[in-house]
Amino acid sequence: LLTVGALAIDRAAHKVTVRGTDVELTPTEYKLLLLLAERRGRVQGRAQLLESVWEAAPDIQTRTVDMHVQRLRAKLDTAGDLIETVRGFGYRLMAPRDG
């Protein structure tokens, strides 16, 4: 079980919950979230995400990553705020701030 704030990812069951409520994700959204969670705190470039999640050449349209991140944030509700945009580069999943 991988936990970041209210977000919990059960790798064995391929299940994601936010505050105990199941979140339905597509296989691609799940892979994207898992990668960001496993590398939390570290910026992941769009090209790197395309290669790792989509197993695609990094020169394909990068809006694909942006659109999936946008949908993922919406599905995760307030936990979606943990996904931070690093302008001009990519994304990172941040640990929630205390206080």
PDB file of C-alpha atoms in Angstrom:
ATOM      1  CA  LEU A   1       0.000   0.000   0.000  1.00  0.00           C
ATOM      2  CA  LEU A   2       1.358   3.382  -1.060  1.00  0.00           C
ATOM      3  CA  THR A   3      -0.117   6.337   0.846  1.00  0.00           C
ATOM      4  CA  VAL A   4       0.263  10.048   0.125  1.00  0.00           C
ATOM      5  CA  GLY A   5      -2.000  12.162   2.314  1.00  0.00           C
ATOM      6  CA  ALA A   6      -5.626  11.103   1.773  1.00  0.00           C
ATOM      7  CA  LEU A   7      -4.609   9.110  -1.306  1.00  0.00           C
ATOM      8  CA  ALA A   8      -3.979   5.360  -1.049  1.00  0.00           C
ATOM      9  CA  ILE A   9      -2.819   3.099  -3.875  1.00  0.00           C
ATOM     10  CA  ASP A  10      -3.074  -0.666  -3.425  1.00  0.00           C
ATOM     11  CA  ARG A  11      -0.628  -1.986  -6.018  1.00  0.00           C
ATOM     12  CA  ALA A  12      -1.620  -5.634  -5.549  1.00  0.00           C
ATOM     13  CA  ALA A  13      -5.324  -4.924  -6.142  1.00  0.00           C
ATOM     14  CA  HIS A  14      -4.791  -2.070  -8.663  1.00  0.00           C
ATOM     15  CA  LYS A  15      -7.116  -0.017  -6.484  1.00  0.00           C
ATOM     16  CA  VAL A  16      -7.048   3.684  -5.594  1.00  0.00           C
ATOM     17  CA  THR A  17      -8.934   5.303  -2.733  1.00  0.00           C
ATOM     18  CA  VAL A  18      -9.239   8.865  -1.464  1.00  0.00           C
ATOM     19  CA  ARG A  19     -10.242   9.043   2.205  1.00  0.00           C
ATOM     20  CA  GLY A  20     -11.452   5.426   1.952  1.00  0.00           C
ATOM     21  CA  THR A  21     -13.656   6.019  -1.112  1.00  0.00           C
ATOM     22  CA  ASP A  22     -12.848   4.026  -4.238  1.00  0.00           C
ATOM     23  CA  VAL A  23     -11.769   6.037  -7.274  1.00  0.00           C
ATOM     24  CA  GLU A  24     -12.385   4.551 -10.711  1.00  0.00           C
ATOM     25  CA  LEU A  25      -9.359   5.102 -12.960  1.00  0.00           C
ATOM     26  CA  THR A  26      -8.518   3.931 -16.444  1.00  0.00           C
ATOM     27  CA  PRO A  27      -5.414   1.715 -16.716  1.00  0.00           C
ATOM     28  CA  THR A  28      -3.439   4.677 -18.096  1.00  0.00           C
ATOM     29  CA  GLU A  29      -4.566   7.011 -15.307  1.00  0.00           C
ATOM     30  CA  TYR A  30      -3.597   4.344 -12.764  1.00  0.00           C
ATOM     31  CA  LYS A  31      -0.119   3.921 -14.289  1.00  0.00           C
ATOM     32  CA  LEU A  32       0.376   7.684 -14.351  1.00  0.00           C
ATOM     33  CA  LEU A  33      -0.684   8.122 -10.718  1.00  0.00           C
ATOM     34  CA  LEU A  34       1.410   5.168  -9.565  1.00  0.00           C
ATOM     35  CA  LEU A  35       4.502   6.502 -11.301  1.00  0.00           C
ATOM     36  CA  LEU A  36       4.040   9.960  -9.783  1.00  0.00           C
ATOM     37  CA  ALA A  37       3.421   8.448  -6.330  1.00  0.00           C
ATOM     38  CA  GLU A  38       6.451   6.158  -6.491  1.00  0.00           C
ATOM     39  CA  ARG A  39       8.600   9.135  -7.470  1.00  0.00           C
ATOM     40  CA  ARG A  40       6.833  11.654  -5.224  1.00  0.00           C
ATOM     41  CA  GLY A  41       8.596  14.920  -4.661  1.00  0.00           C
ATOM     42  CA  ARG A  42      10.610  14.519  -7.878  1.00  0.00           C
ATOM     43  CA  VAL A  43       9.645  16.302 -11.092  1.00  0.00           C
ATOM     44  CA  GLN A  44       8.714  13.997 -13.964  1.00  0.00           C
ATOM     45  CA  GLY A  45       9.107  15.539 -17.406  1.00  0.00           C
ATOM     46  CA  ARG A  46       6.400  15.104 -20.020  1.00  0.00           C
ATOM     47  CA  ALA A  47       8.762  13.156 -22.307  1.00  0.00           C
ATOM     48  CA  GLN A  48       9.707  10.869 -19.421  1.00  0.00           C
ATOM     49  CA  LEU A  49       6.033  10.276 -18.597  1.00  0.00           C
ATOM     50  CA  LEU A  50       5.237   9.514 -22.228  1.00  0.00           C
ATOM     51  CA  GLU A  51       8.004   6.913 -22.329  1.00  0.00           C
ATOM     52  CA  SER A  52       7.163   5.342 -18.952  1.00  0.00           C
ATOM     53  CA  VAL A  53       3.361   5.393 -18.956  1.00  0.00           C
ATOM     54  CA  TRP A  54       2.441   5.294 -22.638  1.00  0.00           C
ATOM     55  CA  GLU A  55       5.607   3.504 -23.799  1.00  0.00           C
ATOM     56  CA  ALA A  56       5.611   6.062 -26.602  1.00  0.00           C
ATOM     57  CA  ALA A  57       8.314   8.031 -28.324  1.00  0.00           C
ATOM     58  CA  PRO A  58       8.808  11.294 -26.432  1.00  0.00           C
ATOM     59  CA  ASP A  59       8.340  13.329 -29.620  1.00  0.00           C
ATOM     60  CA  ILE A  60       4.594  12.615 -29.839  1.00  0.00           C
ATOM     61  CA  GLN A  61       2.093  15.291 -28.808  1.00  0.00           C
ATOM     62  CA  THR A  62       2.676  16.183 -25.146  1.00  0.00           C
ATOM     63  CA  ARG A  63      -0.887  17.464 -24.650  1.00  0.00           C
ATOM     64  CA  THR A  64      -1.714  13.794 -24.057  1.00  0.00           C
ATOM     65  CA  VAL A  65       0.034  13.959 -20.685  1.00  0.00           C
ATOM     66  CA  ASP A  66      -1.639  17.266 -19.771  1.00  0.00           C
ATOM     67  CA  MET A  67      -5.120  15.975 -20.611  1.00  0.00           C
ATOM     68  CA  HIS A  68      -4.641  12.801 -18.563  1.00  0.00           C
ATOM     69  CA  VAL A  69      -3.302  14.756 -15.572  1.00  0.00           C
ATOM     70  CA  GLN A  70      -6.308  17.108 -15.775  1.00  0.00           C
ATOM     71  CA  ARG A  71      -8.754  14.150 -15.762  1.00  0.00           C
ATOM     72  CA  LEU A  72      -6.818  12.440 -12.973  1.00  0.00           C
ATOM     73  CA  ARG A  73      -6.946  15.567 -10.783  1.00  0.00           C
ATOM     74  CA  ALA A  74     -10.718  15.799 -11.282  1.00  0.00           C
ATOM     75  CA  LYS A  75     -11.267  12.151 -10.336  1.00  0.00           C
ATOM     76  CA  LEU A  76      -9.101  12.464  -7.218  1.00  0.00           C
ATOM     77  CA  ASP A  77     -11.126  15.458  -5.971  1.00  0.00           C
ATOM     78  CA  THR A  78      -9.161  17.387  -3.317  1.00  0.00           C
ATOM     79  CA  ALA A  79      -6.315  14.820  -3.415  1.00  0.00           C
ATOM     80  CA  GLY A  80      -5.788  15.953  -7.027  1.00  0.00           C
ATOM     81  CA  ASP A  81      -4.207  19.090  -5.579  1.00  0.00           C
ATOM     82  CA  LEU A  82      -1.203  16.918  -4.664  1.00  0.00           C
ATOM     83  CA  ILE A  83      -0.281  16.804  -8.374  1.00  0.00           C
ATOM     84  CA  GLU A  84       1.766  19.915  -8.991  1.00  0.00           C
ATOM     85  CA  THR A  85       2.464  21.395 -12.421  1.00  0.00           C
ATOM     86  CA  VAL A  86       6.091  22.360 -12.986  1.00  0.00           C
ATOM     87  CA  ARG A  87       5.655  24.919 -15.730  1.00  0.00           C
ATOM     88  CA  GLY A  88       7.474  24.156 -18.953  1.00  0.00           C
ATOM     89  CA  PHE A  89       8.654  20.753 -17.745  1.00  0.00           C
ATOM     90  CA  GLY A  90       6.149  18.339 -16.272  1.00  0.00           C
ATOM     91  CA  TYR A  91       4.536  17.224 -13.023  1.00  0.00           C
ATOM     92  CA  ARG A  92       5.270  15.962  -9.543  1.00  0.00           C
ATOM     93  CA  LEU A  93       3.207  14.478  -6.755  1.00  0.00           C
ATOM     94  CA  MET A  94       3.853  16.389  -3.549  1.00  0.00           C
ATOM     95  CA  ALA A  95       3.463  15.077  -0.048  1.00  0.00           C
ATOM     96  CA  PRO A  96       0.720  17.016   1.762  1.00  0.00           C
ATOM     97  CA  ARG A  97       1.917  19.878   3.905  1.00  0.00           C
ATOM     98  CA  ASP A  98       1.373  19.634   7.621  1.00  0.00           C
ATOM     99  CA  GLY A  99      -0.475  22.407   9.405  1.00  0.00           C
TER     100      GLY A  99
END
